[in-house]
Amino acid sequence: MAPPNIILVLADDLGFSDLGCYGGEIPTPALDALGRSGVRLSQFYNTARCSPSRASLLTGLHPHQTGIGVLTRPDLPHGYPGTLDPACATIAERLRAHGWTTWMSGKWHLAGDAEAPNDSWPTRRGFDRFFGTLAGCGSYYDPQTLTRQEDPAADAAGDPGFYYTEAIAAEAAGWIDEHTARGAPAPYFLYLAFTAPHWPLHAPDDAVEAQRGRFDDGWDALREKRLARMVEEGIIADGTTLSDRDPSQPAWADAGDRQWQARRMEAYAAQVQALDEGVRRVLAAVDRSGRAADTVVVVISDNGASAEELPIGTAEQFAAKDEVLRRGTRDGLPVRAGNDPTVVPGPEDTYASYGIPWANLSNTPLRKYKRWVHEGGISTPFLMSWPSGGLAERHIVHTPFQLVDVVPTLLEAAGIDDRHGIEGRSMLPALRGGDVEAVPLYWEHVGNAAIRVGRWKLVRDHPGAWELYDIEQDRTELDDRAAARPALTDELARQWQQWADRVGVLDWNAMLARYRDDGLPPQLAEE
Ligand SMILES: [Ca+2]
């Protein structure tokens, strides 16, 4: 078999059920076709937040083993280093060593220093080519830290129609076309890391307008409809109970400014549809190359939907901290930030998020969001296509896997027998319709913690007590069995602690206490 091309697509803050082929009402034809013709996973898990998920995805290690436990920033002396440890190999470095051409287009968010080129930048972590942003988020019209190789890229400055999602895809499609034109025999690895649909809600007017009316039924009715479609698709077991509406939110019937509320979700949907269009554009370049059959495509989201309301902190604190707000639009207009009806999201001079109630829809039928390791924080769509790879096509695989399993899967697909320094195991046998040995899955993020062993999941919302759920019967985590099963709860807690000690999870309370003792602000607890 020819060594395959590998395209790893990462969405940012995309909810579990946003894609059409996972029950969503947002039009995502390219991703739906990919998922329905290939394999979908119903229980694939990320690690709840941007940087840790990216670190785990690219190394096959748990985030704490890569230097990135929370986000990228200097969390030392008591926290994590906050930058990708040079001691752990990236998938790009591994594939390049075996002859793959390696490209990255999109968001990195693994460098402690995003301002000056250093050894944690993609160009020095195995990628031959890099176009994208080093920072965690920013304007879609004028992205902060936009870089080509190691130099500032001025693409947005001279192009009033610039839109980041489109630019990420166009750059990557161009690389594939160029590779094809050269008749290049080497396979390639493309890491296509969109920032969509992470806030701010930025999308051109006509793209938002195209979504008009789609969400007028409101979050309550749409959550129920999504769950019904998820059951129809086979993503969720029939009989699954829908979690309650987020208790902080009103019923749709009682919500004020429903036109503005719907507009927020329309802008979000426009971002998701642009992501889908970007994937379509890249896959069209693959088709033109004549090598589609020998191309592995994987699509994942880095965390569950985000319930982060803007501004984070007071408006003044947020404005002082955020680069987009400090510098305004390219035309010199001030940027209006915040989730209130005076800010109608979409244009360059707005800075808003879709907020808790719509994140609640995005994660249907699950509870909680990005940052938490309950199912709503860590469940992601997982699509894989590889026409010549012998996958169990048009099937949904229900075996639970997590991000550490991606690197070994891609290495096996590439025919590379190298598992050194990797925690996960290859998913390929399961994706081909066979069995894999069941192993425990683990999570920790800002004190939130979980372990999954078979059907049982022990999970904690820090600083709360452990909760125990039978995920096979209760995917939405509504029936806490911890009190009824104390021995099992203790045993799983012991196994989790053993893992945490082994991979270097820092004790969250102890770490915060050390900061307090030093008179330093507990920066780790903040956004
Ligand atoms: Ca994210």
Short mmCIF file of C-alpha atoms and ligand atoms in Angstrom, two decimals:
data_model
loop_
_atom_site.label_atom_id
_atom_site.label_comp_id
_atom_site.label_asym_id
_atom_site.label_seq_id
_atom_site.Cartn_x
_atom_site.Cartn_y
_atom_site.Cartn_z
CA MET A 1 0.00 0.00 0.00
CA ALA A 2 1.28 3.46 -0.89
CA PRO A 3 2.22 5.59 2.12
CA PRO A 4 -0.89 7.73 2.60
CA ASN A 5 -1.21 11.47 2.77
CA ILE A 6 -2.57 12.50 6.16
CA ILE A 7 -4.82 15.48 6.79
CA LEU A 8 -5.62 16.23 10.42
CA VAL A 9 -8.42 18.77 10.72
CA LEU A 10 -8.99 20.43 14.08
CA ALA A 11 -11.99 22.63 14.85
CA ASP A 12 -11.89 25.03 17.80
CA ASP A 13 -14.70 24.98 20.40
CA LEU A 14 -17.06 23.06 18.09
CA GLY A 15 -19.80 21.34 20.11
CA PHE A 16 -20.51 17.62 20.12
CA SER A 17 -23.69 17.83 18.03
CA ASP A 18 -23.10 20.87 15.79
CA LEU A 19 -22.31 18.93 12.60
CA GLY A 20 -25.18 17.59 10.54
CA CYS A 21 -23.85 14.04 10.76
CA TYR A 22 -23.94 14.37 14.58
CA GLY A 23 -27.50 15.69 14.65
CA GLY A 24 -26.96 19.45 14.20
CA GLU A 25 -29.10 21.77 12.10
CA ILE A 26 -26.14 23.78 10.73
CA PRO A 27 -25.46 22.89 7.07
CA THR A 28 -22.13 21.04 6.94
CA PRO A 29 -22.32 19.04 3.68
CA ALA A 30 -18.59 18.42 3.21
CA LEU A 31 -18.04 17.12 6.73
CA ASP A 32 -21.28 15.12 6.64
CA ALA A 33 -20.23 13.40 3.41
CA LEU A 34 -16.80 12.65 4.87
CA GLY A 35 -18.24 11.24 8.10
CA ARG A 36 -21.05 9.26 6.55
CA SER A 37 -18.85 7.67 3.88
CA GLY A 38 -16.06 6.94 6.38
CA VAL A 39 -16.14 6.11 10.07
CA ARG A 40 -17.59 8.17 12.91
CA LEU A 41 -16.85 7.66 16.60
CA SER A 42 -19.62 8.27 19.11
CA GLN A 43 -17.32 8.35 22.16
CA PHE A 44 -14.14 10.14 21.20
CA TYR A 45 -12.77 12.49 23.82
CA ASN A 46 -10.55 15.57 23.81
CA THR A 47 -9.05 17.10 26.94
CA ALA A 48 -11.43 20.05 27.52
CA ARG A 49 -9.32 23.05 26.50
CA CYS A 50 -7.41 24.48 23.53
CA SER A 51 -3.70 24.18 24.34
CA PRO A 52 -3.74 20.94 26.35
CA SER A 53 -5.79 19.24 23.64
CA ARG A 54 -3.44 20.39 20.90
CA ALA A 55 -0.42 19.23 22.90
CA SER A 56 -1.97 15.82 23.44
CA LEU A 57 -3.20 15.50 19.85
CA LEU A 58 0.23 16.20 18.35
CA THR A 59 2.37 14.17 20.78
CA GLY A 60 0.29 11.17 21.87
CA LEU A 61 0.98 12.18 25.49
CA HIS A 62 -1.25 13.49 28.24
CA PRO A 63 -1.09 17.31 28.40
CA HIS A 64 0.75 17.35 31.73
CA GLN A 65 3.59 15.34 30.17
CA THR A 66 4.10 17.98 27.46
CA GLY A 67 4.58 21.04 29.68
CA ILE A 68 1.07 22.36 28.95
CA GLY A 69 -1.41 21.66 31.72
CA VAL A 70 -3.59 24.74 31.40
CA LEU A 71 -2.78 27.15 28.54
CA THR A 72 0.33 28.66 27.00
CA ARG A 73 1.84 31.19 29.36
CA PRO A 74 4.48 31.03 32.03
CA ASP A 75 2.65 29.35 34.90
CA LEU A 76 5.93 28.78 36.72
CA PRO A 77 7.25 28.77 39.44
CA HIS A 78 4.44 26.64 40.86
CA GLY A 79 2.49 25.72 37.74
CA TYR A 80 3.21 24.13 34.37
CA PRO A 81 5.87 25.57 32.03
CA GLY A 82 3.11 26.55 29.54
CA THR A 83 5.12 25.81 26.41
CA LEU A 84 5.58 22.61 24.41
CA ASP A 85 8.41 20.60 25.95
CA PRO A 86 11.25 20.00 23.43
CA ALA A 87 11.64 16.49 24.88
CA CYS A 88 8.35 15.24 23.42
CA ALA A 89 8.19 14.47 19.70
CA THR A 90 5.39 15.85 17.53
CA ILE A 91 3.64 13.77 14.88
CA ALA A 92 5.11 16.16 12.30
CA GLU A 93 8.64 15.39 13.51
CA ARG A 94 7.96 11.67 13.45
CA LEU A 95 6.43 11.67 9.96
CA ARG A 96 9.06 14.01 8.54
CA ALA A 97 11.79 11.64 9.75
CA HIS A 98 10.13 8.99 7.57
CA GLY A 99 9.93 11.11 4.42
CA TRP A 100 6.63 12.99 4.78
CA THR A 101 6.38 16.58 3.67
CA THR A 102 4.82 18.47 6.59
CA TRP A 103 2.57 21.52 6.55
CA MET A 104 0.53 23.39 9.08
CA SER A 105 -2.14 25.99 8.35
CA GLY A 106 -4.03 27.58 11.24
CA LYS A 107 -3.83 27.98 15.00
CA TRP A 108 -0.83 26.71 16.95
CA HIS A 109 -1.35 27.85 20.58
CA LEU A 110 1.50 25.70 21.91
CA ALA A 111 4.23 28.33 22.23
CA GLY A 112 4.83 30.05 25.57
CA ASP A 113 6.20 32.99 23.57
CA ALA A 114 3.95 33.83 20.62
CA GLU A 115 5.76 37.06 19.78
CA ALA A 116 9.32 36.12 18.83
CA PRO A 117 10.33 32.96 16.94
CA ASN A 118 11.60 30.27 19.30
CA ASP A 119 11.98 26.52 19.57
CA SER A 120 8.32 25.97 20.41
CA TRP A 121 7.11 27.41 17.07
CA PRO A 122 5.70 25.02 14.45
CA THR A 123 8.58 25.63 12.06
CA ARG A 124 10.89 24.22 14.73
CA ARG A 125 8.55 21.41 15.77
CA GLY A 126 8.57 19.44 12.54
CA PHE A 127 6.60 21.54 10.06
CA ASP A 128 8.26 22.40 6.72
CA ARG A 129 5.68 25.10 6.14
CA PHE A 130 3.58 27.17 8.49
CA PHE A 131 0.87 29.74 7.85
CA GLY A 132 -1.30 30.76 10.75
CA THR A 133 -1.51 32.21 14.22
CA LEU A 134 0.48 31.48 17.34
CA ALA A 135 -2.13 32.97 19.70
CA GLY A 136 -5.25 31.33 21.11
CA CYS A 137 -7.88 33.49 19.44
CA GLY A 138 -8.49 36.85 17.82
CA SER A 139 -10.10 38.68 14.96
CA TYR A 140 -11.11 36.68 11.88
CA TYR A 141 -10.68 39.81 9.75
CA ASP A 142 -7.27 40.80 11.08
CA PRO A 143 -5.80 37.88 13.07
CA GLN A 144 -3.25 38.66 15.74
CA THR A 145 0.16 36.94 15.36
CA LEU A 146 -0.59 35.96 11.74
CA THR A 147 2.65 34.42 10.53
CA ARG A 148 4.10 32.78 7.44
CA GLN A 149 7.05 30.57 8.37
CA GLU A 150 8.57 32.82 11.06
CA ASP A 151 7.72 36.24 9.63
CA PRO A 152 4.64 38.40 10.19
CA ALA A 153 2.13 37.81 7.38
CA ALA A 154 0.39 40.95 6.18
CA ASP A 155 -2.34 39.09 4.24
CA ALA A 156 -5.20 40.81 6.03
CA ALA A 157 -3.77 44.31 5.70
CA GLY A 158 -4.12 44.56 1.93
CA ASP A 159 -7.32 42.58 1.52
CA PRO A 160 -10.57 44.06 2.82
CA GLY A 161 -12.31 40.74 2.11
CA PHE A 162 -9.83 38.72 4.19
CA TYR A 163 -11.46 36.06 6.36
CA TYR A 164 -9.23 33.80 8.43
CA THR A 165 -11.12 30.52 7.99
CA GLU A 166 -11.04 30.96 4.23
CA ALA A 167 -7.34 31.94 4.30
CA ILE A 168 -6.36 28.85 6.30
CA ALA A 169 -8.05 26.62 3.72
CA ALA A 170 -6.80 28.54 0.68
CA GLU A 171 -3.20 28.33 1.85
CA ALA A 172 -3.42 24.59 2.44
CA ALA A 173 -5.20 23.91 -0.86
CA GLY A 174 -2.44 25.89 -2.58
CA TRP A 175 0.25 23.72 -1.02
CA ILE A 176 -1.52 20.56 -2.19
CA ASP A 177 -1.93 21.92 -5.74
CA GLU A 178 1.74 22.93 -5.82
CA HIS A 179 2.78 19.49 -4.58
CA THR A 180 0.63 17.90 -7.30
CA ALA A 181 2.05 20.17 -10.01
CA ARG A 182 5.58 19.17 -9.00
CA GLY A 183 4.64 15.53 -9.30
CA ALA A 184 6.07 15.24 -5.80
CA PRO A 185 6.29 11.58 -4.85
CA ALA A 186 6.51 12.14 -1.10
CA PRO A 187 3.32 11.81 0.92
CA TYR A 188 2.35 14.85 2.95
CA PHE A 189 1.02 15.52 6.42
CA LEU A 190 -1.26 18.55 6.69
CA TYR A 191 -2.33 19.85 10.09
CA LEU A 192 -5.32 22.05 9.32
CA ALA A 193 -6.20 23.82 12.57
CA PHE A 194 -9.11 26.19 12.10
CA THR A 195 -9.93 28.80 14.76
CA ALA A 196 -13.60 28.41 13.88
CA PRO A 197 -15.99 28.49 15.60
CA HIS A 198 -14.16 29.92 18.65
CA TRP A 199 -15.36 33.42 19.62
CA PRO A 200 -15.40 36.26 18.57
CA LEU A 201 -18.55 35.77 16.48
CA HIS A 202 -17.06 37.07 13.26
CA ALA A 203 -18.68 36.29 9.92
CA PRO A 204 -19.53 38.37 6.86
CA ASP A 205 -23.09 39.75 6.70
CA ASP A 206 -24.19 37.58 3.78
CA ALA A 207 -22.92 34.44 5.54
CA VAL A 208 -24.89 35.30 8.69
CA GLU A 209 -27.91 36.27 6.60
CA ALA A 210 -27.83 32.79 5.00
CA GLN A 211 -28.54 31.31 8.45
CA ARG A 212 -31.51 33.58 9.15
CA GLY A 213 -34.44 31.85 10.79
CA ARG A 214 -32.61 28.57 11.39
CA PHE A 215 -32.69 29.02 15.18
CA ASP A 216 -35.98 30.85 15.63
CA ASP A 217 -37.48 27.86 17.45
CA GLY A 218 -35.06 28.59 20.28
CA TRP A 219 -32.74 26.51 22.37
CA ASP A 220 -35.34 24.36 24.13
CA ALA A 221 -37.05 23.00 21.02
CA LEU A 222 -33.78 22.71 19.12
CA ARG A 223 -32.13 20.66 21.87
CA GLU A 224 -34.98 18.17 21.69
CA LYS A 225 -34.81 18.01 17.90
CA ARG A 226 -31.06 17.49 17.98
CA LEU A 227 -31.35 14.60 20.39
CA ALA A 228 -33.96 12.95 18.15
CA ARG A 229 -31.66 13.30 15.12
CA MET A 230 -28.67 11.97 17.11
CA VAL A 231 -30.66 8.86 17.91
CA GLU A 232 -31.67 8.55 14.24
CA GLU A 233 -28.03 8.91 13.15
CA GLY A 234 -26.96 6.25 15.65
CA ILE A 235 -24.66 8.61 17.57
CA ILE A 236 -26.63 8.37 20.81
CA ALA A 237 -28.51 5.40 22.24
CA ASP A 238 -32.28 5.42 21.96
CA GLY A 239 -33.77 6.23 25.34
CA THR A 240 -31.01 8.68 26.33
CA THR A 241 -32.42 11.36 28.62
CA LEU A 242 -31.78 14.94 27.56
CA SER A 243 -29.95 16.88 30.27
CA ASP A 244 -31.88 19.86 31.66
CA ARG A 245 -31.44 23.28 30.15
CA ASP A 246 -28.50 25.01 31.84
CA PRO A 247 -30.02 26.10 35.17
CA SER A 248 -28.63 29.63 34.79
CA GLN A 249 -30.63 30.21 31.60
CA PRO A 250 -34.26 31.12 30.95
CA ALA A 251 -36.65 29.08 28.87
CA TRP A 252 -36.61 30.31 25.27
CA ALA A 253 -40.19 31.49 25.73
CA ASP A 254 -39.02 33.78 28.56
CA ALA A 255 -35.80 35.01 26.93
CA GLY A 256 -35.53 38.71 26.17
CA ASP A 257 -34.33 40.03 22.80
CA ARG A 258 -34.94 36.79 21.00
CA GLN A 259 -34.07 38.32 17.65
CA TRP A 260 -30.62 39.20 18.95
CA GLN A 261 -30.30 35.83 20.65
CA ALA A 262 -31.03 34.08 17.35
CA ARG A 263 -28.57 36.37 15.57
CA ARG A 264 -25.80 35.20 17.91
CA MET A 265 -26.38 31.59 16.95
CA GLU A 266 -26.72 32.55 13.27
CA ALA A 267 -23.25 34.13 13.41
CA TYR A 268 -21.86 31.02 15.10
CA ALA A 269 -23.49 28.81 12.46
CA ALA A 270 -21.96 30.96 9.72
CA GLN A 271 -18.54 30.29 11.29
CA VAL A 272 -19.21 26.55 11.32
CA GLN A 273 -20.41 26.62 7.72
CA ALA A 274 -17.24 28.49 6.69
CA LEU A 275 -15.21 25.75 8.37
CA ASP A 276 -17.13 23.16 6.36
CA GLU A 277 -16.52 25.13 3.17
CA GLY A 278 -12.80 25.31 4.04
CA VAL A 279 -12.63 21.54 4.39
CA ARG A 280 -14.48 21.17 1.07
CA ARG A 281 -11.91 23.41 -0.60
CA VAL A 282 -8.95 21.41 0.72
CA LEU A 283 -10.57 18.09 -0.22
CA ALA A 284 -11.17 19.43 -3.73
CA ALA A 285 -7.40 19.95 -4.02
CA VAL A 286 -6.90 16.36 -2.85
CA ASP A 287 -9.34 15.18 -5.55
CA ARG A 288 -7.42 17.17 -8.18
CA SER A 289 -4.22 15.42 -7.09
CA GLY A 290 -5.74 12.05 -8.02
CA ARG A 291 -4.70 10.62 -4.63
CA ALA A 292 -7.92 10.86 -2.67
CA ALA A 293 -8.08 7.10 -2.13
CA ASP A 294 -4.68 7.14 -0.41
CA THR A 295 -5.44 10.10 1.82
CA VAL A 296 -6.34 9.78 5.49
CA VAL A 297 -8.58 12.56 6.73
CA VAL A 298 -9.39 12.94 10.44
CA VAL A 299 -11.66 15.65 11.87
CA ILE A 300 -11.85 16.49 15.61
CA SER A 301 -12.77 19.43 17.86
CA ASP A 302 -10.30 20.49 20.57
CA ASN A 303 -12.93 20.84 23.32
CA GLY A 304 -16.66 20.95 23.87
CA ALA A 305 -18.71 24.04 23.12
CA SER A 306 -17.63 27.14 25.01
CA ALA A 307 -20.00 28.82 27.46
CA GLU A 308 -17.57 31.70 27.98
CA GLU A 309 -19.52 34.95 28.17
CA LEU A 310 -17.78 38.15 27.06
CA PRO A 311 -16.32 40.23 28.45
CA ILE A 312 -14.31 37.93 30.69
CA GLY A 313 -13.89 39.94 33.89
CA THR A 314 -14.93 43.59 33.82
CA ALA A 315 -15.12 45.43 30.51
CA GLU A 316 -12.07 47.47 31.53
CA GLN A 317 -9.98 44.43 32.49
CA PHE A 318 -10.95 42.66 29.29
CA ALA A 319 -10.21 45.68 27.09
CA ALA A 320 -6.81 46.14 28.70
CA LYS A 321 -5.87 42.51 28.16
CA ASP A 322 -7.23 41.84 24.71
CA GLU A 323 -5.17 42.82 21.70
CA VAL A 324 -8.18 43.10 19.36
CA LEU A 325 -9.85 45.62 21.63
CA ARG A 326 -6.66 47.57 22.19
CA ARG A 327 -5.92 48.12 18.54
CA GLY A 328 -9.41 48.44 17.01
CA THR A 329 -10.37 47.60 13.43
CA ARG A 330 -8.14 47.98 10.39
CA ASP A 331 -10.06 51.17 9.56
CA GLY A 332 -9.36 52.58 12.99
CA LEU A 333 -12.84 52.02 14.45
CA PRO A 334 -13.20 51.01 18.09
CA VAL A 335 -14.26 47.40 18.63
CA ARG A 336 -17.47 46.99 20.63
CA ALA A 337 -17.15 44.06 23.03
CA GLY A 338 -19.68 42.17 25.05
CA ASN A 339 -22.76 39.99 24.96
CA ASP A 340 -25.55 42.51 25.00
CA PRO A 341 -28.14 43.38 22.37
CA THR A 342 -26.40 46.63 21.42
CA VAL A 343 -23.62 44.50 19.92
CA VAL A 344 -25.05 42.65 16.92
CA PRO A 345 -22.28 40.18 16.15
CA GLY A 346 -20.61 39.43 12.84
CA PRO A 347 -18.72 42.56 11.69
CA GLU A 348 -15.10 43.43 12.39
CA ASP A 349 -15.99 46.06 14.98
CA THR A 350 -17.84 43.57 17.20
CA TYR A 351 -16.45 41.14 19.75
CA ALA A 352 -18.98 38.76 21.26
CA SER A 353 -19.62 35.10 22.00
CA TYR A 354 -22.82 33.06 21.69
CA GLY A 355 -22.93 32.40 25.42
CA ILE A 356 -24.24 29.72 27.74
CA PRO A 357 -27.65 28.91 26.20
CA TRP A 358 -26.33 28.28 22.70
CA ALA A 359 -23.30 26.35 23.98
CA ASN A 360 -25.89 24.24 25.77
CA LEU A 361 -27.48 23.55 22.35
CA SER A 362 -24.10 22.87 20.72
CA ASN A 363 -23.38 20.16 23.31
CA THR A 364 -26.81 18.51 23.14
CA PRO A 365 -27.66 16.25 24.95
CA LEU A 366 -24.70 16.53 27.33
CA ARG A 367 -23.99 18.58 30.44
CA LYS A 368 -21.33 21.25 30.94
CA TYR A 369 -18.83 22.83 28.57
CA LYS A 370 -15.21 23.50 27.59
CA ARG A 371 -12.99 23.46 30.76
CA TRP A 372 -15.03 20.71 32.44
CA VAL A 373 -14.38 17.01 31.97
CA HIS A 374 -18.03 16.02 32.19
CA GLU A 375 -19.23 14.75 28.80
CA GLY A 376 -20.08 18.22 27.44
CA GLY A 377 -16.50 19.41 27.94
CA ILE A 378 -14.67 16.49 26.35
CA SER A 379 -16.98 14.84 23.80
CA THR A 380 -16.17 15.69 20.19
CA PRO A 381 -17.19 14.51 16.77
CA PHE A 382 -14.54 12.24 15.27
CA LEU A 383 -14.66 11.61 11.52
CA MET A 384 -12.18 9.50 9.62
CA SER A 385 -11.97 8.79 5.94
CA TRP A 386 -9.37 6.68 4.14
CA PRO A 387 -10.86 5.00 1.06
CA SER A 388 -7.97 2.56 0.53
CA GLY A 389 -7.45 1.93 4.25
CA GLY A 390 -9.90 -0.88 4.84
CA LEU A 391 -12.01 1.10 7.31
CA ALA A 392 -15.44 -0.13 8.38
CA GLU A 393 -16.98 2.47 6.10
CA ARG A 394 -20.42 3.95 6.76
CA HIS A 395 -20.23 2.71 10.35
CA ILE A 396 -20.31 4.37 13.73
CA VAL A 397 -17.78 2.93 16.17
CA HIS A 398 -18.78 3.17 19.84
CA THR A 399 -15.47 2.21 21.47
CA PRO A 400 -14.23 5.04 23.74
CA PHE A 401 -10.93 6.64 22.71
CA GLN A 402 -9.13 9.87 23.57
CA LEU A 403 -6.60 12.25 22.02
CA VAL A 404 -3.50 10.29 23.00
CA ASP A 405 -4.73 7.60 20.60
CA VAL A 406 -4.49 9.77 17.48
CA VAL A 407 -0.70 9.76 17.01
CA PRO A 408 -0.37 5.95 17.23
CA THR A 409 -3.34 5.59 14.85
CA LEU A 410 -1.76 7.88 12.26
CA LEU A 411 1.62 6.20 12.64
CA GLU A 412 0.08 2.79 12.05
CA ALA A 413 -1.78 4.15 9.01
CA ALA A 414 1.57 5.49 7.76
CA GLY A 415 3.19 2.09 8.24
CA ILE A 416 5.64 3.48 10.78
CA ASP A 417 6.46 1.11 13.60
CA ASP A 418 7.48 3.63 16.25
CA ARG A 419 5.65 3.85 19.55
CA HIS A 420 8.48 5.33 21.58
CA GLY A 421 7.31 7.98 24.02
CA ILE A 422 3.59 7.63 23.28
CA GLU A 423 0.81 6.95 25.81
CA GLY A 424 -2.04 5.97 23.51
CA ARG A 425 -2.79 2.95 21.33
CA SER A 426 -3.83 2.71 17.71
CA MET A 427 -7.54 2.91 17.03
CA LEU A 428 -7.17 1.34 13.57
CA PRO A 429 -8.33 -2.16 14.52
CA ALA A 430 -11.57 -0.68 15.87
CA LEU A 431 -11.93 1.67 12.90
CA ARG A 432 -11.62 -1.42 10.68
CA GLY A 433 -14.45 -3.13 12.50
CA GLY A 434 -12.39 -5.22 14.93
CA ASP A 435 -11.67 -5.05 18.62
CA VAL A 436 -9.06 -3.28 20.68
CA GLU A 437 -8.08 -3.96 24.23
CA ALA A 438 -10.04 -1.75 26.62
CA VAL A 439 -7.83 0.56 28.67
CA PRO A 440 -8.70 3.29 31.18
CA LEU A 441 -9.05 6.86 29.88
CA TYR A 442 -7.97 9.81 32.03
CA TRP A 443 -8.50 13.55 32.28
CA GLU A 444 -7.45 16.50 34.44
CA HIS A 445 -7.92 20.18 33.77
CA VAL A 446 -7.78 22.99 36.38
CA GLY A 447 -8.68 20.50 39.08
CA ASN A 448 -11.58 18.99 37.14
CA ALA A 449 -10.83 15.30 36.80
CA ALA A 450 -12.16 12.04 35.41
CA ILE A 451 -11.35 8.41 34.73
CA ARG A 452 -13.30 6.07 32.45
CA VAL A 453 -12.99 2.31 32.91
CA GLY A 454 -15.37 0.34 30.73
CA ARG A 455 -18.89 1.64 31.27
CA TRP A 456 -17.99 3.54 34.45
CA LYS A 457 -16.84 7.13 34.62
CA LEU A 458 -15.71 8.84 37.80
CA VAL A 459 -15.75 12.62 37.37
CA ARG A 460 -15.24 15.70 39.52
CA ASP A 461 -16.21 19.35 39.09
CA HIS A 462 -13.44 20.93 41.15
CA PRO A 463 -13.60 21.41 44.11
CA GLY A 464 -16.67 19.17 44.34
CA ALA A 465 -16.83 15.50 45.27
CA TRP A 466 -16.38 12.58 42.91
CA GLU A 467 -19.46 11.57 40.92
CA LEU A 468 -19.91 8.13 39.35
CA TYR A 469 -21.86 7.45 36.15
CA ASP A 470 -22.66 4.41 34.06
CA ILE A 471 -21.97 6.00 30.68
CA GLU A 472 -23.42 3.10 28.72
CA GLN A 473 -26.80 3.68 30.35
CA ASP A 474 -26.44 7.34 31.23
CA ARG A 475 -24.30 9.27 28.72
CA THR A 476 -25.77 12.54 29.97
CA GLU A 477 -24.50 11.98 33.53
CA LEU A 478 -27.78 12.45 35.35
CA ASP A 479 -27.78 9.55 37.82
CA ASP A 480 -24.80 9.80 40.20
CA ARG A 481 -24.05 6.31 41.54
CA ALA A 482 -21.16 7.30 43.84
CA ALA A 483 -23.13 6.88 47.07
CA ALA A 484 -24.55 3.55 45.92
CA ARG A 485 -21.16 2.18 44.80
CA PRO A 486 -18.59 3.41 47.38
CA ALA A 487 -16.05 0.62 46.79
CA LEU A 488 -16.01 1.21 43.04
CA THR A 489 -15.80 4.97 43.59
CA ASP A 490 -12.79 4.55 45.89
CA GLU A 491 -11.06 2.15 43.54
CA LEU A 492 -11.48 4.44 40.51
CA ALA A 493 -10.32 7.44 42.56
CA ARG A 494 -7.23 5.47 43.55
CA GLN A 495 -6.51 4.56 39.92
CA TRP A 496 -6.97 8.19 38.87
CA GLN A 497 -4.54 9.39 41.55
CA GLN A 498 -1.98 6.81 40.48
CA TRP A 499 -2.21 8.10 36.90
CA ALA A 500 -2.11 11.74 38.04
CA ASP A 501 1.08 11.11 40.02
CA ARG A 502 2.67 9.26 37.13
CA VAL A 503 2.01 11.88 34.43
CA GLY A 504 2.75 14.89 36.62
CA VAL A 505 -0.67 16.37 37.33
CA LEU A 506 -0.17 19.18 39.82
CA ASP A 507 -2.45 19.31 42.85
CA TRP A 508 -4.65 22.25 41.94
CA ASN A 509 -5.45 23.44 45.48
CA ALA A 510 -1.87 23.07 46.66
CA MET A 511 -0.61 25.01 43.66
CA LEU A 512 -3.04 27.88 44.19
CA ALA A 513 -2.11 27.94 47.89
CA ARG A 514 1.57 28.29 46.99
CA TYR A 515 0.75 31.30 44.82
CA ARG A 516 -1.24 32.84 47.65
CA ASP A 517 1.64 32.22 50.08
CA ASP A 518 3.98 34.02 47.69
CA GLY A 519 1.58 36.94 47.43
CA LEU A 520 1.24 36.31 43.67
CA PRO A 521 -2.09 36.51 41.86
CA PRO A 522 -3.62 33.07 41.25
CA GLN A 523 -3.31 33.62 37.50
CA LEU A 524 -3.88 29.98 36.70
CA ALA A 525 -7.46 30.12 37.83
CA GLU A 526 -8.27 32.89 35.37
CA GLU A 527 -9.30 32.67 31.78
CA CA B 1 -10.71 25.43 21.89
#
